[in-house]
Amino acid sequence: MKKRMKKWLGCAAAAIMVIAMGATGFARDFDTDQNLSFFGGSGTANVGVHSTGQALGNTVSFDKVILVEDGGTEAVDEPYVKWKYTIRPVKDDGTVDTINAGLAPDVAATYKKGTTTISDGTNTILVEPGQAAQITGGTEKTAEFKADTYNIPTAVITAPDVQTFTKTVSFSFDTTQFTKPGVYRFVITESDPEGANKTDVEDIGGKGDNGAGETDVPYQRERFLDVYVRSKDNAGVITYEIYGYVMHSGDTDKDHNATGNKWAQHKNSGFDGGKQKGNGKLTPQGYTRYIPRKVKIKKKISGLVPTDTLFPFTIQLLHGATQTVAGNDNKDMQIKVKYPGFTATAPNTYEIMTIDQFNAAVRNLKHDEEVEIIGLPKSTTVVVKEQNKNFVGAVKSDLTGYKSVDLIDANKDTTITVPTKVLKPDATSTDPDSFSAEVTRQLTANDLGLLYHNHVDEITPTGVVLTVVPYAMMIFVSISMAFMFLTKRKEE
């Protein structure tokens, strides 16, 4: 009995030593290289942390980034848009779990329990399936961008810098549910965008290297999340803690992780692709962009109309299902505006106002004056008309449309066709014949420029007629009398 007991205790002790050595070895190996992704080789981790031995507690986080493209030097307001993110464990039944399936070209990545491994460059271990019990604090989180809570930066944006909007998403874990050190895998899925400006943001595919060279790859909404767990001895009590985590879409090569966003295979990344696109650091899973639009309305006066005559303009910026000022779902979005009488206050070169404030005002323009607007979502509908309120007579109104705000001939938009209209004078603004034809244009494809030309064509001065007619009559009478006199002489 004693021999049997000693034998059992010896086996147990040996087993404990093996487990302890395995746990210590794992922690030591991965402490020195947590296999985290660095963004652009900057030394700053794209997700997680990279400091040796640093504990993260029970939370992992990543960023959702929207990149502003073609915004120029002026910052714009944040769009109303949000994404939902869900987390789940990978399959633990031995079947293949696939993310980003069905895209072209094929960028699918797989996990299979007991088969999928990961290496720190020295040691290779199996990747464990995460468990639902390890996730706490909810399996769905939201990254919500809101114009009414964002302060537009006043500083000028200088290339290669670009404006970005960023929200952080965090998931929490119950570290008491981890029973051994290792790398635990989960799947995070991004939803389609929601919100008033969901059609104003675009998911853009990235670049990848499939071994045959660089190629375009589609935008990817799924990521693997690898959570790195190590053991910790507290006075003989073994606990577990998270010390690193990586979001990726199949590529866990150590060399790739060390240098960050090389365009190789499926690089490690959160949903912050394009954050440093201006510096050539585009993540292969793609990125989300937002392209703001500009509008310019300019006045030209010629002919008999005095150039200081003011013509009132009604300019409406509409967004949403109702396409009305009252039903505008972008009322609180801020835009930048230049208009006659505005005095810039440094460092601003435009006045910042909400779309609702802009829609409430009438803009009066005389010759060579203009209204310029920056920072409109591309699904905005612009409605414009002018009125002859201050000229004493009827005046012609011609319109030329442009695809840009530079108003040059090369950028004329021949699809904007508004017939010339003679505007009757009306100081009360009640006669519909005093208004021009209404222009309605959505900014989906490009910016918008409108050049309004008011004129009354020159007529022959009446003084010339009064002067010429008497002389003409005198000549006619003289010729007639001479003819009659000569005819009479001939008859005699």
PDB file of C-alpha atoms in Angstrom, residues 25-230:
ATOM      1  CA  GLY A  25       8.436  27.914 -20.874  1.00  0.00           C
ATOM      2  CA  PHE A  26       5.441  29.231 -22.788  1.00  0.00           C
ATOM      3  CA  ALA A  27       5.332  32.446 -20.801  1.00  0.00           C
ATOM      4  CA  ARG A  28       9.056  33.021 -21.138  1.00  0.00           C
ATOM      5  CA  ASP A  29       9.130  32.387 -24.886  1.00  0.00           C
ATOM      6  CA  PHE A  30       6.140  34.577 -25.675  1.00  0.00           C
ATOM      7  CA  ASP A  31       7.031  37.300 -23.191  1.00  0.00           C
ATOM      8  CA  THR A  32       9.988  38.192 -25.365  1.00  0.00           C
ATOM      9  CA  ASP A  33       7.963  38.141 -28.558  1.00  0.00           C
ATOM     10  CA  GLN A  34       4.223  38.526 -28.261  1.00  0.00           C
ATOM     11  CA  ASN A  35       3.712  38.218 -32.000  1.00  0.00           C
ATOM     12  CA  LEU A  36       1.941  41.565 -32.057  1.00  0.00           C
ATOM     13  CA  SER A  37       1.569  43.633 -35.199  1.00  0.00           C
ATOM     14  CA  PHE A  38       3.341  46.952 -35.483  1.00  0.00           C
ATOM     15  CA  PHE A  39       1.753  49.640 -37.627  1.00  0.00           C
ATOM     16  CA  GLY A  40       4.082  50.753 -40.402  1.00  0.00           C
ATOM     17  CA  GLY A  41       7.176  49.623 -38.520  1.00  0.00           C
ATOM     18  CA  SER A  42       6.755  52.591 -36.194  1.00  0.00           C
ATOM     19  CA  GLY A  43       7.301  50.609 -33.010  1.00  0.00           C
ATOM     20  CA  THR A  44       3.741  51.312 -31.917  1.00  0.00           C
ATOM     21  CA  ALA A  45       1.491  48.278 -31.870  1.00  0.00           C
ATOM     22  CA  ASN A  46      -1.468  48.323 -34.220  1.00  0.00           C
ATOM     23  CA  VAL A  47      -3.514  46.489 -31.606  1.00  0.00           C
ATOM     24  CA  GLY A  48      -2.611  45.346 -28.146  1.00  0.00           C
ATOM     25  CA  VAL A  49       0.728  46.208 -26.567  1.00  0.00           C
ATOM     26  CA  HIS A  50       4.280  45.195 -27.314  1.00  0.00           C
ATOM     27  CA  SER A  51       6.052  45.991 -24.023  1.00  0.00           C
ATOM     28  CA  THR A  52       7.688  42.874 -22.619  1.00  0.00           C
ATOM     29  CA  GLY A  53       5.943  41.490 -19.586  1.00  0.00           C
ATOM     30  CA  GLN A  54       3.116  44.015 -19.560  1.00  0.00           C
ATOM     31  CA  ALA A  55      -0.257  42.725 -18.379  1.00  0.00           C
ATOM     32  CA  LEU A  56      -3.415  43.958 -20.107  1.00  0.00           C
ATOM     33  CA  GLY A  57      -5.982  43.108 -17.464  1.00  0.00           C
ATOM     34  CA  ASN A  58      -9.138  41.691 -18.993  1.00  0.00           C
ATOM     35  CA  THR A  59      -9.802  44.014 -21.951  1.00  0.00           C
ATOM     36  CA  VAL A  60      -8.682  43.984 -25.577  1.00  0.00           C
ATOM     37  CA  SER A  61      -9.293  46.946 -27.869  1.00  0.00           C
ATOM     38  CA  PHE A  62      -9.015  47.955 -31.500  1.00  0.00           C
ATOM     39  CA  ASP A  63      -9.781  51.044 -33.555  1.00  0.00           C
ATOM     40  CA  LYS A  64     -12.280  51.675 -36.315  1.00  0.00           C
ATOM     41  CA  VAL A  65     -10.846  54.385 -38.534  1.00  0.00           C
ATOM     42  CA  ILE A  66     -12.486  56.404 -41.312  1.00  0.00           C
ATOM     43  CA  LEU A  67     -10.029  58.054 -43.682  1.00  0.00           C
ATOM     44  CA  VAL A  68     -11.019  61.400 -45.245  1.00  0.00           C
ATOM     45  CA  GLU A  69      -9.966  61.488 -48.897  1.00  0.00           C
ATOM     46  CA  ASP A  70      -9.898  64.481 -51.256  1.00  0.00           C
ATOM     47  CA  GLY A  71     -10.607  66.740 -48.308  1.00  0.00           C
ATOM     48  CA  GLY A  72      -7.858  69.217 -49.150  1.00  0.00           C
ATOM     49  CA  THR A  73      -6.366  71.374 -46.424  1.00  0.00           C
ATOM     50  CA  GLU A  74      -9.621  71.991 -44.549  1.00  0.00           C
ATOM     51  CA  ALA A  75     -10.888  69.570 -41.902  1.00  0.00           C
ATOM     52  CA  VAL A  76     -14.555  68.543 -42.074  1.00  0.00           C
ATOM     53  CA  ASP A  77     -17.196  67.224 -39.694  1.00  0.00           C
ATOM     54  CA  GLU A  78     -17.685  63.594 -38.774  1.00  0.00           C
ATOM     55  CA  PRO A  79     -20.479  61.714 -40.586  1.00  0.00           C
ATOM     56  CA  TYR A  80     -23.383  60.037 -38.788  1.00  0.00           C
ATOM     57  CA  VAL A  81     -22.449  56.369 -39.201  1.00  0.00           C
ATOM     58  CA  LYS A  82     -21.878  53.335 -37.007  1.00  0.00           C
ATOM     59  CA  TRP A  83     -20.694  49.744 -37.179  1.00  0.00           C
ATOM     60  CA  LYS A  84     -21.519  46.836 -34.897  1.00  0.00           C
ATOM     61  CA  TYR A  85     -18.855  44.310 -33.936  1.00  0.00           C
ATOM     62  CA  THR A  86     -19.618  40.823 -32.671  1.00  0.00           C
ATOM     63  CA  ILE A  87     -17.227  38.341 -31.092  1.00  0.00           C
ATOM     64  CA  ARG A  88     -17.509  34.554 -30.956  1.00  0.00           C
ATOM     65  CA  PRO A  89     -15.159  31.657 -30.234  1.00  0.00           C
ATOM     66  CA  VAL A  90     -13.838  29.669 -33.185  1.00  0.00           C
ATOM     67  CA  LYS A  91     -15.317  26.209 -33.615  1.00  0.00           C
ATOM     68  CA  ASP A  92     -14.026  23.698 -31.085  1.00  0.00           C
ATOM     69  CA  ASP A  93     -15.530  20.529 -32.585  1.00  0.00           C
ATOM     70  CA  GLY A  94     -12.675  19.803 -34.964  1.00  0.00           C
ATOM     71  CA  THR A  95     -14.455  21.134 -38.058  1.00  0.00           C
ATOM     72  CA  VAL A  96     -12.941  23.891 -40.171  1.00  0.00           C
ATOM     73  CA  ASP A  97     -13.916  27.457 -39.246  1.00  0.00           C
ATOM     74  CA  THR A  98     -13.565  29.890 -42.167  1.00  0.00           C
ATOM     75  CA  ILE A  99     -13.565  33.698 -42.239  1.00  0.00           C
ATOM     76  CA  ASN A 100     -13.950  36.003 -45.265  1.00  0.00           C
ATOM     77  CA  ALA A 101     -15.256  33.177 -47.429  1.00  0.00           C
ATOM     78  CA  GLY A 102     -16.630  33.693 -50.923  1.00  0.00           C
ATOM     79  CA  LEU A 103     -14.669  36.832 -51.821  1.00  0.00           C
ATOM     80  CA  ALA A 104     -12.744  37.299 -55.062  1.00  0.00           C
ATOM     81  CA  PRO A 105      -9.854  36.869 -55.214  1.00  0.00           C
ATOM     82  CA  ASP A 106      -9.925  34.237 -52.482  1.00  0.00           C
ATOM     83  CA  VAL A 107      -8.780  35.691 -49.150  1.00  0.00           C
ATOM     84  CA  ALA A 108     -10.432  33.116 -46.898  1.00  0.00           C
ATOM     85  CA  ALA A 109      -8.566  32.009 -43.780  1.00  0.00           C
ATOM     86  CA  THR A 110      -9.282  28.902 -41.730  1.00  0.00           C
ATOM     87  CA  TYR A 111      -8.920  27.462 -38.249  1.00  0.00           C
ATOM     88  CA  LYS A 112      -9.142  23.829 -37.165  1.00  0.00           C
ATOM     89  CA  LYS A 113      -8.786  22.646 -33.598  1.00  0.00           C
ATOM     90  CA  GLY A 114      -5.791  20.387 -33.112  1.00  0.00           C
ATOM     91  CA  THR A 115      -4.252  21.442 -36.431  1.00  0.00           C
ATOM     92  CA  THR A 116      -3.778  25.226 -36.521  1.00  0.00           C
ATOM     93  CA  THR A 117      -0.496  26.318 -34.951  1.00  0.00           C
ATOM     94  CA  ILE A 118       1.339  29.541 -34.223  1.00  0.00           C
ATOM     95  CA  SER A 119       5.038  30.211 -33.738  1.00  0.00           C
ATOM     96  CA  ASP A 120       7.141  32.859 -32.047  1.00  0.00           C
ATOM     97  CA  GLY A 121      10.064  31.993 -34.293  1.00  0.00           C
ATOM     98  CA  THR A 122      11.441  29.386 -31.918  1.00  0.00           C
ATOM     99  CA  ASN A 123       8.543  27.431 -30.486  1.00  0.00           C
ATOM    100  CA  THR A 124       5.419  26.274 -32.284  1.00  0.00           C
ATOM    101  CA  ILE A 125       2.221  25.556 -30.358  1.00  0.00           C
ATOM    102  CA  LEU A 126      -1.365  24.679 -31.145  1.00  0.00           C
ATOM    103  CA  VAL A 127      -3.879  27.528 -31.167  1.00  0.00           C
ATOM    104  CA  GLU A 128      -6.671  26.829 -28.703  1.00  0.00           C
ATOM    105  CA  PRO A 129     -10.343  27.565 -29.438  1.00  0.00           C
ATOM    106  CA  GLY A 130     -11.714  30.321 -27.240  1.00  0.00           C
ATOM    107  CA  GLN A 131     -14.762  29.654 -25.078  1.00  0.00           C
ATOM    108  CA  ALA A 132     -17.997  31.632 -24.728  1.00  0.00           C
ATOM    109  CA  ALA A 133     -17.568  31.673 -20.940  1.00  0.00           C
ATOM    110  CA  GLN A 134     -14.306  33.573 -21.367  1.00  0.00           C
ATOM    111  CA  ILE A 135     -16.145  36.541 -22.925  1.00  0.00           C
ATOM    112  CA  THR A 136     -17.778  38.928 -20.476  1.00  0.00           C
ATOM    113  CA  GLY A 137     -19.482  42.292 -20.797  1.00  0.00           C
ATOM    114  CA  GLY A 138     -21.369  41.469 -23.986  1.00  0.00           C
ATOM    115  CA  THR A 139     -20.565  39.952 -27.361  1.00  0.00           C
ATOM    116  CA  GLU A 140     -21.666  42.981 -29.426  1.00  0.00           C
ATOM    117  CA  LYS A 141     -20.120  46.448 -29.350  1.00  0.00           C
ATOM    118  CA  THR A 142     -20.672  49.557 -31.485  1.00  0.00           C
ATOM    119  CA  ALA A 143     -18.323  52.112 -33.008  1.00  0.00           C
ATOM    120  CA  GLU A 144     -20.526  55.174 -33.507  1.00  0.00           C
ATOM    121  CA  PHE A 145     -19.455  58.371 -35.251  1.00  0.00           C
ATOM    122  CA  LYS A 146     -21.621  61.453 -34.648  1.00  0.00           C
ATOM    123  CA  ALA A 147     -21.365  64.902 -36.194  1.00  0.00           C
ATOM    124  CA  ASP A 148     -23.067  66.629 -33.264  1.00  0.00           C
ATOM    125  CA  THR A 149     -20.348  65.591 -30.796  1.00  0.00           C
ATOM    126  CA  TYR A 150     -17.286  66.174 -32.988  1.00  0.00           C
ATOM    127  CA  ASN A 151     -15.238  69.365 -32.933  1.00  0.00           C
ATOM    128  CA  ILE A 152     -13.783  70.240 -36.323  1.00  0.00           C
ATOM    129  CA  PRO A 153     -10.018  70.861 -36.052  1.00  0.00           C
ATOM    130  CA  THR A 154      -9.014  74.401 -37.029  1.00  0.00           C
ATOM    131  CA  ALA A 155      -5.455  73.584 -38.055  1.00  0.00           C
ATOM    132  CA  VAL A 156      -4.654  73.426 -41.760  1.00  0.00           C
ATOM    133  CA  ILE A 157      -4.011  69.886 -43.011  1.00  0.00           C
ATOM    134  CA  THR A 158      -0.688  69.685 -44.812  1.00  0.00           C
ATOM    135  CA  ALA A 159       0.158  66.760 -47.103  1.00  0.00           C
ATOM    136  CA  PRO A 160       0.985  63.963 -46.599  1.00  0.00           C
ATOM    137  CA  ASP A 161      -1.164  64.225 -43.457  1.00  0.00           C
ATOM    138  CA  VAL A 162      -4.831  63.361 -43.848  1.00  0.00           C
ATOM    139  CA  GLN A 163      -7.827  63.731 -41.572  1.00  0.00           C
ATOM    140  CA  THR A 164      -9.109  60.603 -39.856  1.00  0.00           C
ATOM    141  CA  PHE A 165     -12.045  59.783 -37.584  1.00  0.00           C
ATOM    142  CA  THR A 166     -11.376  57.128 -34.935  1.00  0.00           C
ATOM    143  CA  LYS A 167     -13.490  55.170 -32.454  1.00  0.00           C
ATOM    144  CA  THR A 168     -12.171  52.493 -30.107  1.00  0.00           C
ATOM    145  CA  VAL A 169     -13.984  49.195 -29.586  1.00  0.00           C
ATOM    146  CA  SER A 170     -13.252  47.026 -26.531  1.00  0.00           C
ATOM    147  CA  PHE A 171     -14.171  43.491 -25.526  1.00  0.00           C
ATOM    148  CA  SER A 172     -13.708  42.143 -22.009  1.00  0.00           C
ATOM    149  CA  PHE A 173     -12.652  38.686 -20.858  1.00  0.00           C
ATOM    150  CA  ASP A 174     -13.032  36.781 -17.606  1.00  0.00           C
ATOM    151  CA  THR A 175      -9.472  35.629 -16.939  1.00  0.00           C
ATOM    152  CA  THR A 176     -10.669  33.123 -14.316  1.00  0.00           C
ATOM    153  CA  GLN A 177     -12.147  31.098 -17.182  1.00  0.00           C
ATOM    154  CA  PHE A 178      -8.724  30.396 -18.691  1.00  0.00           C
ATOM    155  CA  THR A 179      -7.401  27.084 -17.359  1.00  0.00           C
ATOM    156  CA  LYS A 180      -3.963  27.006 -18.958  1.00  0.00           C
ATOM    157  CA  PRO A 181      -1.546  29.316 -20.759  1.00  0.00           C
ATOM    158  CA  GLY A 182      -1.751  29.500 -24.526  1.00  0.00           C
ATOM    159  CA  VAL A 183      -3.094  31.376 -27.529  1.00  0.00           C
ATOM    160  CA  TYR A 184      -6.905  31.406 -27.679  1.00  0.00           C
ATOM    161  CA  ARG A 185      -8.658  32.258 -30.929  1.00  0.00           C
ATOM    162  CA  PHE A 186     -11.925  34.136 -31.454  1.00  0.00           C
ATOM    163  CA  VAL A 187     -13.640  35.701 -34.496  1.00  0.00           C
ATOM    164  CA  ILE A 188     -14.658  39.369 -34.705  1.00  0.00           C
ATOM    165  CA  THR A 189     -17.136  40.379 -37.411  1.00  0.00           C
ATOM    166  CA  GLU A 190     -17.914  43.899 -38.592  1.00  0.00           C
ATOM    167  CA  SER A 191     -21.476  44.692 -39.716  1.00  0.00           C
ATOM    168  CA  ASP A 192     -22.469  46.777 -42.696  1.00  0.00           C
ATOM    169  CA  PRO A 193     -22.584  50.499 -41.852  1.00  0.00           C
ATOM    170  CA  GLU A 194     -25.734  52.016 -40.364  1.00  0.00           C
ATOM    171  CA  GLY A 195     -26.867  55.589 -39.746  1.00  0.00           C
ATOM    172  CA  ALA A 196     -27.860  58.681 -41.709  1.00  0.00           C
ATOM    173  CA  ASN A 197     -24.583  58.750 -43.655  1.00  0.00           C
ATOM    174  CA  LYS A 198     -24.188  55.022 -44.252  1.00  0.00           C
ATOM    175  CA  THR A 199     -24.114  55.569 -48.023  1.00  0.00           C
ATOM    176  CA  ASP A 200     -21.544  58.350 -47.701  1.00  0.00           C
ATOM    177  CA  VAL A 201     -18.765  56.038 -46.502  1.00  0.00           C
ATOM    178  CA  GLU A 202     -17.123  53.478 -48.758  1.00  0.00           C
ATOM    179  CA  ASP A 203     -15.293  50.237 -48.049  1.00  0.00           C
ATOM    180  CA  ILE A 204     -12.210  50.138 -50.266  1.00  0.00           C
ATOM    181  CA  GLY A 205     -10.256  46.969 -50.971  1.00  0.00           C
ATOM    182  CA  GLY A 206      -6.570  46.783 -50.206  1.00  0.00           C
ATOM    183  CA  LYS A 207      -3.459  45.166 -51.620  1.00  0.00           C
ATOM    184  CA  GLY A 208      -2.082  41.724 -50.915  1.00  0.00           C
ATOM    185  CA  ASP A 209       0.733  39.434 -51.992  1.00  0.00           C
ATOM    186  CA  ASN A 210      -0.265  35.862 -52.734  1.00  0.00           C
ATOM    187  CA  GLY A 211       3.285  34.809 -53.548  1.00  0.00           C
ATOM    188  CA  ALA A 212       2.982  35.700 -57.217  1.00  0.00           C
ATOM    189  CA  GLY A 213       3.117  39.433 -56.655  1.00  0.00           C
ATOM    190  CA  GLU A 214       0.995  42.294 -55.431  1.00  0.00           C
ATOM    191  CA  THR A 215      -2.676  42.154 -56.287  1.00  0.00           C
ATOM    192  CA  ASP A 216      -5.933  43.899 -55.413  1.00  0.00           C
ATOM    193  CA  VAL A 217      -7.890  42.237 -52.625  1.00  0.00           C
ATOM    194  CA  PRO A 218     -11.485  42.860 -51.471  1.00  0.00           C
ATOM    195  CA  TYR A 219     -12.543  44.584 -48.273  1.00  0.00           C
ATOM    196  CA  GLN A 220     -12.753  42.057 -45.437  1.00  0.00           C
ATOM    197  CA  ARG A 221     -15.207  42.272 -42.517  1.00  0.00           C
ATOM    198  CA  GLU A 222     -13.928  39.366 -40.448  1.00  0.00           C
ATOM    199  CA  ARG A 223     -10.798  38.996 -38.319  1.00  0.00           C
ATOM    200  CA  PHE A 224      -9.319  36.326 -36.113  1.00  0.00           C
ATOM    201  CA  LEU A 225      -8.554  37.585 -32.616  1.00  0.00           C
ATOM    202  CA  ASP A 226      -5.715  35.724 -30.900  1.00  0.00           C
ATOM    203  CA  VAL A 227      -5.592  36.301 -27.142  1.00  0.00           C
ATOM    204  CA  TYR A 228      -2.257  35.505 -25.489  1.00  0.00           C
ATOM    205  CA  VAL A 229      -2.597  34.103 -21.961  1.00  0.00           C
ATOM    206  CA  ARG A 230       0.159  33.236 -19.483  1.00  0.00           C
TER     207      ARG A 230
END
